[in-house]
Amino acid sequence: FCGLLLTTAKYNLKLKTSTWELRRVNFRKSRSQNISAHKRFTELLEKHEKEQIDARVPIGRIITLPELKSNPFKERICQVFSTSEQKDGSLTFEDFLDLLSAFSDSATLEIKSHYAFRIFDFDDDGTLDCADLEKLVNCLTGETNDAKLSSTEMKQLISNILEESDIDKDGTVNLSEFQHVISRSPDFVSSFKIVL
Amino acid sequence: MVQEEACSLPLPPGPLMTKSESVLSPVRLSVRSPADEEGVHDSFQQLIAEHRDNGAASSALELQQLQSDLDEENRDNMPLSGPEHEHRRRQGASDLECDGGEREMDPIQGEGWSSDTLKILSSMPSRTIGRNRGAIISQYCNKTLKLRRRRQTRPSIRDFSPSSRPSIRSYGMEGDTTDAEVSKRERLVNNLQNLPVSDRVRMLRGMPLSVAEKKEIRHVARSHRFFCVLFMFASWYSWLSFLHSLQPWQTLLKRVSGRFGTGVLSYFLFLKTLVFFNVFLFLVTGAFLVLPQAVHPPYRDTTSFSGLELLTGAGSFSHTVMYYGYYANYTLPRRSRDEGGGQNASTLTSDSQQFSYNMPLAYFFTIGMAFFITCIILVYSMSKTFGRSFRINKSNSILTMKTFSCWDFKVIKKKSVQIMSENIGTQLKELLAELTQKHTKSTFCKRFCRLMVHGVAWTICIASTTGCMAGVYYFSEFIHKVRLDGLSSPVCHKAKLLSLPTVVSVINLLLPALFNLVGWMETYESPSVFAYVAIGRNLMLKMSMLGVLCFHWLGRVCWEDFVGQELYRFLLMDFIFTLLDTLFGELLWRLFSEKVLKRKRKPVFDIARNVLDLIYGQTLAWLGVLFSPVLPVVQILKLFLVFYIKMSSVMLNCQAPRKPYRASQMTTIFITLLCIPSLLGASVCVTYTMWSITPSTSCGPFRTLDTMFKAGKHWMEILEKDNPSLSVLSKAHTYFVENPFFLFVGAGIFLIVIYFHSQVVDGQRKIISLLQDQIQNEGEDKKFLINRLQSVHKQKQDAGKRLKSQVNKPQSTKHRNFKPVWIKLEY
């Protein structure tokens, strides 16, 4: 019990400094919500990892969170916010807070569109080309066969999207073009949100 | 770490070559992407410089590679960074798919391009601008520089050395950095330090970097001069976050959004907004009207409390602070316990006036101020949401916007996610079908038929509304006559009181259903038009009902009390009918459709109709505040109960709407409807009552005055008598507020300003189309340059091949196929 107290005290101290810093930098919501984020994060840690300060949670455990479990983009989200060297999608607590703050109410449209672009860029090459768009649409429509688009519909959809949003006509949608589309769609900010 | 972004040192090719060879396998996770810091540059110059530097080394490598066996000549399938490899694989696989759509666009990913061309392509700023830290920092460096230029004033000439060129003198920033090789990051920090605190905070907040990097930048950029200001900012934000954590119903709202998405959530958020408006109204009236009058009761009432008062609002309630008639029309003295005091304002002694509270004035100003402040808050929020949802360039990129922004990340239940996916799939298919069929033009006959059907539908709606209006009017007259005639038992009397509200609520329930039926037989171009038409008809009905009732209520004895009681009864009936509607409409319908009709889908929660019901209730509350200052409390209680009832009903009985619901546009419409017909109508009624109607002479705080407005004028006259200098104010009032000429001039200036703004918007639209053309031209330039690069590479390749063939000819005649020469750029 004393050990638990000690570790919680240690974490609280670290949390105090980090949340104070975070609030100044990201202006996420209240300290109590940062603490609840920390609570949810430590639930994912193993016993021996709770002692470490910079513990990393592997992707397999992150996607068991109820907020991410049914989301078709969960692996991409973990990949985008992960700062690990091996690019395996594991998150530290700071990465986790990054994730929550990008999906929070107080994140600006610029930050949200930036991260949305990275999430939709499945092959990580800096643009959304045909294959990325196809994967995106398949994620949106789900896995059941009747909702999926046929190949002709998919081709037509992708060509329509490129026609509407590819301004420099290079066959891909880059970040600026993506942000240009998003700035005109008012529903984006309210739908790109995760609440803990 | 600071050096990474500047990255001007070419790394030796040796060790990296072996490293990349070991990572040959096309495993996605080990692939290098532009997000890797080492692999990307933020300028083309560096790329060329490195290529030049490595030229000697790479040609040595080429000779080494000659001996290895390759399958095809044109394929450079020894990638060092993943993207090209992925390009190649995808090229083969998706060629068929993309070719059709991209043929006319002449895509930039050509076939058979060399790895260096592809590497250059993937390192271009347009593809890396949002990716790696270096590019983000350099982008924000430019942004902060621009911001500094705007904020900083011109430095004086004295501060510059005489030798500096005239063009430099106008830019103060260049004097800062004497060292030409300072890195981008340090320049960014420097810029941030020189910005005012609020701008610095805003810039930091908007940077899409990770938390650790922002901490470092902020730590370096902070200067101690502004420490106390930062501290104040921090405490202000902690206060805001404390307020945010006080928000009620957070977990419940999260559950609703997790299951139903943004559409249904917007209904509950609208309800919460209404609660806050009513709380504000209650605080104002409670503090300034109810409390002072409750402390000084004008008379004691002897009627006892029976349970029926909660339903009718009359009886013992009518002699309490609840209604207008109870309020005194004199100045309340400080310590007065006498109950029979009916003194008028003019007869009070001067020393008791110092601690007194002028009730009529307080009543008038409190109600006026409350409405005014509510109006300002509503107009402000309306303009904000309007700006968010209606953009300048409303072009038809519906499909793209839908694809990119339709996924609602708040939905977390598995079943709801499945339903959402199905909905999205259906919507996309429908939109695609619509786009392909847009070209069919309907014949004249068809259009005429459609117009006829529309005409018939509108006639039915307007006729039914007018009929109901007339019916309500005559029924209310009849009830009033019956009331004044013989009275039967008290219960029957109370029942008669409740009859009119019941009739109006029944009409409000049944007629929208009729409008829905009529709407089904019409055909509309898009479902959103249908939604707007339905809302419009519903609104027309409710406003006409209220209009008839307002017209009917004027001209009674102590009519203010009566009106107050009527409004209380109307609110109550509205609540009861909401309950019944939830019960029958949602619960029983779900049971019916499950058991009898055997349908799998639950009934849909009709967001628009429910929101209009809320707006109607709020209009009643605003109409009634003048006559019953405690009505906001009743409204708050009603809203709380409605929240919990609707929440449980939605969770149990309903499912999310199938049609696409554009949440922010609908929120704009609802706030606009709350402002324009609802608050404006209530304000007009209240203003008309205050301005022109004679208050009843037997009750209320204005009983001796001609109009309520005279209370204010009376007070002004008293003030003028005491301080003659204040006569300026009253003269200003006479000449400006009451003079119609000034109002005309003011309205004219408003219109001119609006015209100028609309011209500016037109100009911006033209500029947007020009810029799009320019970007397209730049894209053509880019393609041209890449093609040239590729052709230069091919020439070099062919030259190298010819050279090798001349060299190798004597040695081996077996090899017909000459191995291609690769130019590798090692980093």
GROMACS .gro file of N, CA, C and O in nm, chain B residues 751-787:
model
  148
  947LEU      N    1  -2.721   4.992  -4.404
  947LEU     CA    2  -2.736   4.930  -4.535
  947LEU      C    3  -2.613   4.953  -4.621
  947LEU      O    4  -2.569   4.864  -4.694
  948ILE      N    5  -2.557   5.076  -4.612
  948ILE     CA    6  -2.438   5.105  -4.692
  948ILE      C    7  -2.323   5.015  -4.650
  948ILE      O    8  -2.250   4.960  -4.734
  949VAL      N    9  -2.305   4.998  -4.520
  949VAL     CA   10  -2.196   4.912  -4.470
  949VAL      C   11  -2.215   4.768  -4.519
  949VAL      O   12  -2.120   4.702  -4.565
  950ILE      N   13  -2.339   4.720  -4.516
  950ILE     CA   14  -2.365   4.584  -4.563
  950ILE      C   15  -2.333   4.572  -4.712
  950ILE      O   16  -2.276   4.473  -4.758
  951TYR      N   17  -2.368   4.675  -4.788
  951TYR     CA   18  -2.340   4.671  -4.932
  951TYR      C   19  -2.190   4.663  -4.957
  951TYR      O   20  -2.144   4.584  -5.040
  952PHE      N   21  -2.112   4.742  -4.885
  952PHE     CA   22  -1.967   4.738  -4.905
  952PHE      C   23  -1.912   4.599  -4.873
  952PHE      O   24  -1.829   4.547  -4.945
  953HIS      N   25  -1.960   4.541  -4.763
  953HIS     CA   26  -1.911   4.408  -4.728
  953HIS      C   27  -1.944   4.305  -4.835
  953HIS      O   28  -1.864   4.219  -4.868
  954SER      N   29  -2.063   4.316  -4.893
  954SER     CA   30  -2.098   4.217  -4.996
  954SER      C   31  -2.012   4.236  -5.120
  954SER      O   32  -1.976   4.139  -5.187
  955GLN      N   33  -1.974   4.359  -5.151
  955GLN     CA   34  -1.883   4.381  -5.263
  955GLN      C   35  -1.747   4.320  -5.236
  955GLN      O   36  -1.684   4.261  -5.325
  956VAL      N   37  -1.700   4.334  -5.112
  956VAL     CA   38  -1.572   4.275  -5.076
  956VAL      C   39  -1.578   4.123  -5.093
  956VAL      O   40  -1.486   4.060  -5.146
  957VAL      N   41  -1.689   4.063  -5.052
  957VAL     CA   42  -1.702   3.917  -5.066
  957VAL      C   43  -1.699   3.877  -5.213
  957VAL      O   44  -1.635   3.779  -5.250
  958ASP      N   45  -1.764   3.955  -5.299
  958ASP     CA   46  -1.760   3.924  -5.443
  958ASP      C   47  -1.619   3.928  -5.496
  958ASP      O   48  -1.576   3.842  -5.573
  959GLY      N   49  -1.544   4.033  -5.454
  959GLY     CA   50  -1.406   4.044  -5.498
  959GLY      C   51  -1.323   3.926  -5.454
  959GLY      O   52  -1.241   3.872  -5.528
  960GLN      N   53  -1.348   3.880  -5.330
  960GLN     CA   54  -1.271   3.766  -5.281
  960GLN      C   55  -1.302   3.641  -5.361
  960GLN      O   56  -1.213   3.559  -5.386
  961ARG      N   57  -1.427   3.627  -5.403
  961ARG     CA   58  -1.460   3.509  -5.485
  961ARG      C   59  -1.380   3.510  -5.614
  961ARG      O   60  -1.328   3.407  -5.659
  962LYS      N   61  -1.370   3.627  -5.675
  962LYS     CA   62  -1.294   3.635  -5.801
  962LYS      C   63  -1.148   3.600  -5.778
  962LYS      O   64  -1.086   3.528  -5.856
  963ILE      N   65  -1.094   3.652  -5.668
  963ILE     CA   66  -0.953   3.623  -5.639
  963ILE      C   67  -0.933   3.473  -5.618
  963ILE      O   68  -0.833   3.416  -5.662
  964ILE      N   69  -1.029   3.408  -5.552
  964ILE     CA   70  -1.014   3.264  -5.528
  964ILE      C   71  -1.006   3.189  -5.660
  964ILE      O   72  -0.921   3.100  -5.677
  965SER      N   73  -1.090   3.225  -5.757
  965SER     CA   74  -1.083   3.150  -5.883
  965SER      C   75  -0.953   3.179  -5.957
  965SER      O   76  -0.894   3.089  -6.019
  966LEU      N   77  -0.902   3.302  -5.946
  966LEU     CA   78  -0.773   3.333  -6.009
  966LEU      C   79  -0.661   3.251  -5.948
  966LEU      O   80  -0.575   3.197  -6.017
  967LEU      N   81  -0.663   3.241  -5.815
  967LEU     CA   82  -0.558   3.167  -5.747
  967LEU      C   83  -0.563   3.019  -5.784
  967LEU      O   84  -0.460   2.954  -5.797
  968GLN      N   85  -0.684   2.967  -5.802
  968GLN     CA   86  -0.694   2.826  -5.841
  968GLN      C   87  -0.630   2.803  -5.977
  968GLN      O   88  -0.558   2.704  -5.997
  969ASP      N   89  -0.654   2.896  -6.069
  969ASP     CA   90  -0.588   2.883  -6.200
  969ASP      C   91  -0.438   2.887  -6.186
  969ASP      O   92  -0.365   2.812  -6.250
  970GLN      N   93  -0.391   2.977  -6.100
  970GLN     CA   94  -0.247   2.989  -6.083
  970GLN      C   95  -0.187   2.861  -6.027
  970GLN      O   96  -0.081   2.816  -6.072
  971ILE      N   97  -0.255   2.802  -5.930
  971ILE     CA   98  -0.204   2.677  -5.873
  971ILE      C   99  -0.201   2.568  -5.978
  971ILE      O  100  -0.108   2.486  -5.985
  972GLN      N  101  -0.301   2.566  -6.064
  972GLN     CA  102  -0.302   2.466  -6.169
  972GLN      C  103  -0.182   2.483  -6.261
  972GLN      O  104  -0.117   2.386  -6.299
  973ASN      N  105  -0.150   2.609  -6.294
  973ASN     CA  106  -0.033   2.634  -6.377
  973ASN      C  107   0.094   2.589  -6.309
  973ASN      O  108   0.184   2.533  -6.372
  974GLU      N  109   0.102   2.613  -6.178
  974GLU     CA  110   0.221   2.569  -6.106
  974GLU      C  111   0.232   2.417  -6.111
  974GLU      O  112   0.341   2.361  -6.120
  975GLY      N  113   0.118   2.350  -6.104
  975GLY     CA  114   0.120   2.205  -6.114
  975GLY      C  115   0.174   2.158  -6.249
  975GLY      O  116   0.251   2.063  -6.258
  976GLU      N  117   0.135   2.232  -6.353
  976GLU     CA  118   0.189   2.198  -6.485
  976GLU      C  119   0.340   2.215  -6.488
  976GLU      O  120   0.414   2.133  -6.544
  977ASP      N  121   0.386   2.326  -6.426
  977ASP     CA  122   0.531   2.349  -6.419
  977ASP      C  123   0.602   2.234  -6.351
  977ASP      O  124   0.706   2.187  -6.395
  978LYS      N  125   0.541   2.191  -6.242
  978LYS     CA  126   0.602   2.083  -6.164
  978LYS      C  127   0.614   1.958  -6.250
  978LYS      O  128   0.719   1.892  -6.254
  979LYS      N  129   0.506   1.926  -6.322
  979LYS     CA  130   0.510   1.806  -6.405
  979LYS      C  131   0.617   1.818  -6.512
  979LYS      O  132   0.691   1.723  -6.541
  980PHE      N  133   0.625   1.936  -6.570
  980PHE     CA  134   0.724   1.960  -6.674
  980PHE      C  135   0.865   1.938  -6.620
  980PHE      O  136   0.947   1.869  -6.682
  981LEU      N  137   0.893   1.993  -6.502
  981LEU     CA  138   1.027   1.981  -6.446
  981LEU      C  139   1.061   1.836  -6.413
  981LEU      O  140   1.172   1.790  -6.439
  982ILE      N  141   0.963   1.765  -6.357
  982ILE     CA  142   0.989   1.626  -6.323
  982ILE      C  143   1.016   1.545  -6.450
  982ILE      O  144   1.106   1.461  -6.454
  983ASN      N  145   0.939   1.574  -6.554
  983ASN     CA  146   0.963   1.503  -6.679
  983ASN      C  147   1.102   1.534  -6.736
  983ASN      O  148   1.172   1.445  -6.787
   0.00000   0.00000   0.00000
